[in-house]
PDB file of C-alpha atoms in Angstrom:
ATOM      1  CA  UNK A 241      55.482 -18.866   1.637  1.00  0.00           C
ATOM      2  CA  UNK A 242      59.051 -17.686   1.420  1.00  0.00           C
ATOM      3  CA  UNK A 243      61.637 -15.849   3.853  1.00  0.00           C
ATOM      4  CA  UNK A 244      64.587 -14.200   1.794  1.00  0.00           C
ATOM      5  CA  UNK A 245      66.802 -13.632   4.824  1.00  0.00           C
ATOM      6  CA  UNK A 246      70.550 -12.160   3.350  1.00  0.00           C
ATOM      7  CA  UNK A 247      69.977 -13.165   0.085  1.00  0.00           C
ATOM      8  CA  UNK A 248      69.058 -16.867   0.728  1.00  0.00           C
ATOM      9  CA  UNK A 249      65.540 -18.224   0.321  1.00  0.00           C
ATOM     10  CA  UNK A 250      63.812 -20.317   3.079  1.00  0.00           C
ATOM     11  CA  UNK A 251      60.451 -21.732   2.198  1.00  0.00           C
ATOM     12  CA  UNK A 252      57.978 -22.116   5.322  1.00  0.00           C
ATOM     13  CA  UNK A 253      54.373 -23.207   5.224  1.00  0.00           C
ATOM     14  CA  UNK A 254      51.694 -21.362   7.501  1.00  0.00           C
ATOM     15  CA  UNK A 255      48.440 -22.908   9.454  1.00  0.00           C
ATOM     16  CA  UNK A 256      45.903 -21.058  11.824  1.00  0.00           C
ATOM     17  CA  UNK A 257      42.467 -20.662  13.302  1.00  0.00           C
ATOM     18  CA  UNK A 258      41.291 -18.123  13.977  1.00  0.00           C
ATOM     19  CA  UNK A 259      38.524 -17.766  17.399  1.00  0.00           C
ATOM     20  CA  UNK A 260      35.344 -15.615  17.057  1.00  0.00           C
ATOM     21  CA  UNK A 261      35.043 -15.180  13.535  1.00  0.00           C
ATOM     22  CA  UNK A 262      32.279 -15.480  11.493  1.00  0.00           C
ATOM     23  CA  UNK A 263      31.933 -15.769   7.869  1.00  0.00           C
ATOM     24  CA  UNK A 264      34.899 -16.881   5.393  1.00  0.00           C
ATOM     25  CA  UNK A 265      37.379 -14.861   3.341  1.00  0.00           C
ATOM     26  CA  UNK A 266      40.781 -16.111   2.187  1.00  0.00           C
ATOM     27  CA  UNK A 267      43.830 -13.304   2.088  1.00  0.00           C
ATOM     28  CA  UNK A 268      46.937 -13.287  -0.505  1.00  0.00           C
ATOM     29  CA  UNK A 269      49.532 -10.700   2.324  1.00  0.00           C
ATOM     30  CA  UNK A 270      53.022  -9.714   1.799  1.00  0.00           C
ATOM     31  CA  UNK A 271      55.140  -8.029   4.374  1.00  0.00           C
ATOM     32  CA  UNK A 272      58.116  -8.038   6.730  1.00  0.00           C
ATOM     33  CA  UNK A 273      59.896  -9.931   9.423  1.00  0.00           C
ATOM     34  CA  UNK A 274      61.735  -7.729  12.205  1.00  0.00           C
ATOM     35  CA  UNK A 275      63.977  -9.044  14.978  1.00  0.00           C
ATOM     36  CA  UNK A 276      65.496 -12.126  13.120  1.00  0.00           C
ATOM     37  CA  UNK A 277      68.474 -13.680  14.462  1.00  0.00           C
ATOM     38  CA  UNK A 278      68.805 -16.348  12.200  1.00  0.00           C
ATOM     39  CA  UNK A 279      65.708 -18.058   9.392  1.00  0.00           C
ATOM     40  CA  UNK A 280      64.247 -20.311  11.936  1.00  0.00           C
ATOM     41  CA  UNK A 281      63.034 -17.684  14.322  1.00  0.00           C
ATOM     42  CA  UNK A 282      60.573 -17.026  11.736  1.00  0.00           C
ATOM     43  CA  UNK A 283      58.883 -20.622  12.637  1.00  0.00           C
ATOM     44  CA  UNK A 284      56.340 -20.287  15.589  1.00  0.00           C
ATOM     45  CA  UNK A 285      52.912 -19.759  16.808  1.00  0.00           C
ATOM     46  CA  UNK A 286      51.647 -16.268  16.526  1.00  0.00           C
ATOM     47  CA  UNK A 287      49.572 -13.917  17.677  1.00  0.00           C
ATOM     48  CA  UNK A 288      47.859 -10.490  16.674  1.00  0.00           C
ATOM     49  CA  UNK A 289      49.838  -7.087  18.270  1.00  0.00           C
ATOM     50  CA  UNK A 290      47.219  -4.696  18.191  1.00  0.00           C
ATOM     51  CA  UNK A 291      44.738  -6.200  16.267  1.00  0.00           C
ATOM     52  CA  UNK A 292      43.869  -6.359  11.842  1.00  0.00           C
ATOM     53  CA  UNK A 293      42.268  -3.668   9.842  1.00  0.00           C
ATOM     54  CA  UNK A 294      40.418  -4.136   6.869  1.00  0.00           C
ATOM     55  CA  UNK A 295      40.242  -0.936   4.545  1.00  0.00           C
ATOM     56  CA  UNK A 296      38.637   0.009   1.781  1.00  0.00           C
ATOM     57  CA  UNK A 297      38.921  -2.124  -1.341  1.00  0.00           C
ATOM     58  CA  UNK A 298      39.468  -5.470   0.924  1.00  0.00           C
ATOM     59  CA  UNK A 299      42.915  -4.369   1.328  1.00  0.00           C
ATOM     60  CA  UNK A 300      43.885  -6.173   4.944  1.00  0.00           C
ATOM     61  CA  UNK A 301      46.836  -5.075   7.555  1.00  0.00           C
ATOM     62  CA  UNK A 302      48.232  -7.646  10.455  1.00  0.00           C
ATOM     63  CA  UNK A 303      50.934  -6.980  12.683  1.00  0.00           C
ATOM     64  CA  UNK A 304      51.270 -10.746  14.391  1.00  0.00           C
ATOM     65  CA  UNK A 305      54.345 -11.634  17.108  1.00  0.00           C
ATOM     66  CA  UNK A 306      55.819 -15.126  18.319  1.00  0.00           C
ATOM     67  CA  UNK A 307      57.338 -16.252  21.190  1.00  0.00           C
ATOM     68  CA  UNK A 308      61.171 -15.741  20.067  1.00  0.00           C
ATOM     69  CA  UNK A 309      60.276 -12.168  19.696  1.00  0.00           C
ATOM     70  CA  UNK A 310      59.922 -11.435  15.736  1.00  0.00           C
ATOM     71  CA  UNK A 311      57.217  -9.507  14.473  1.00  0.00           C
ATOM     72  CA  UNK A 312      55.482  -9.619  11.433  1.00  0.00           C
ATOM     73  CA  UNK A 313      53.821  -6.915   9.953  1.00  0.00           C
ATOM     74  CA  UNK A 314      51.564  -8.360   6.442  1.00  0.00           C
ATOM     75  CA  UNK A 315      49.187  -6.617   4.209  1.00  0.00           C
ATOM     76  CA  UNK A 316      47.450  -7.671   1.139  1.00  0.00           C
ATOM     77  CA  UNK A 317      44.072  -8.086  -0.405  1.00  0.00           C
ATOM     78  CA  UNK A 318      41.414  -9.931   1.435  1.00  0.00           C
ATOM     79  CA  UNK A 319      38.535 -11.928  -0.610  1.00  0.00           C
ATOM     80  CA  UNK A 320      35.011 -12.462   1.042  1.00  0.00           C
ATOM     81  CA  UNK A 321      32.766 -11.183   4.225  1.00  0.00           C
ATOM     82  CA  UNK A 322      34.737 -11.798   7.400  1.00  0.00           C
ATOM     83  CA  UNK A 323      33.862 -10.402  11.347  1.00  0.00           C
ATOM     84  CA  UNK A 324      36.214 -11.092  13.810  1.00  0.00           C
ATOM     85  CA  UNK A 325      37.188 -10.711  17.381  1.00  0.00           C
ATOM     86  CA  UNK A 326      41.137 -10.444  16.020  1.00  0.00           C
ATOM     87  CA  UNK A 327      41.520 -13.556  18.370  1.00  0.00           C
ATOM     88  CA  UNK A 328      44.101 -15.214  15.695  1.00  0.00           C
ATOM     89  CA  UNK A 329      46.781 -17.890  16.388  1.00  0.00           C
ATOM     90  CA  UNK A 330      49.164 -18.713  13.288  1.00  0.00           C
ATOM     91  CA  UNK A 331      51.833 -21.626  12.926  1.00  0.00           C
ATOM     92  CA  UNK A 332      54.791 -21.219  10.771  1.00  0.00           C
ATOM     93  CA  UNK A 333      56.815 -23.745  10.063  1.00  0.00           C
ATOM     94  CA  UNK A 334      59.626 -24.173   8.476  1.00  0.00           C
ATOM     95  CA  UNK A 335      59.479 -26.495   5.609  1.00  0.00           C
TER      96      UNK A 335
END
C-alpha cells in the first residue's frame, strides 16, 4: 500500500493473521490514518477497535489501532465466505 502524508508518498507493505476465522476471503480497503505525527507511526502491529462489519454487497468496514496510538479506519469490498471472531493482528511496515 501507500501513505500520502502532506503531499509525499510512503509505500508500506501489510502482513496479518487473523485467530478464529474460518473460511477464506481476500479484501481490496481504502481508508484513513488519524493521529500521525510523522509517516513511520503508520508502521506497527494492529489490532481491531470495536470489531469489522461486513454489509451487504461484501462491502467490509475495520477500524484497527497500534501501539503509537494511530488509528485506521478501512473499508472496501470483500471477496469470498469468511466467519470470524474479529480476533485480527496486522503488521505494517514500512517499506
Amino acid at each position: 500500500g501507500n501513505l500520502t502524508y502532506r503531499g509525499e508518498v510512503y509505500p508500506f507493505s501489510v502482513s496479518g493473521i487473523s485467530l478464529g476465522t474460518i473460511g477464506a476471503s481476500s479484501a481490496d480497503l481504502v481508508g484513513r490514518a488519524y493521529n500521525l505525527r510523522s509517516p513511520s507511526d503508520i508502521a506497527g502491529t494492529y489490532t481491531a477497535v470495536g470489531g469489522g462489519a461486513v454489509l451487504a454487497g461484501g462491502v467490509r468496514l475495520v477500524r484497527l489501532r497500534n501501539s503509537n496510538g494511530v488509528t485506521v479506519e478501512l473499508r472496501g469490498v470483500q471477496v469470498g465466505v469468511e466467519a470470524s471472531l474479529n480476533l485480527s493482528g496486522i503488521t505494517v511496515a514500512m517499506r
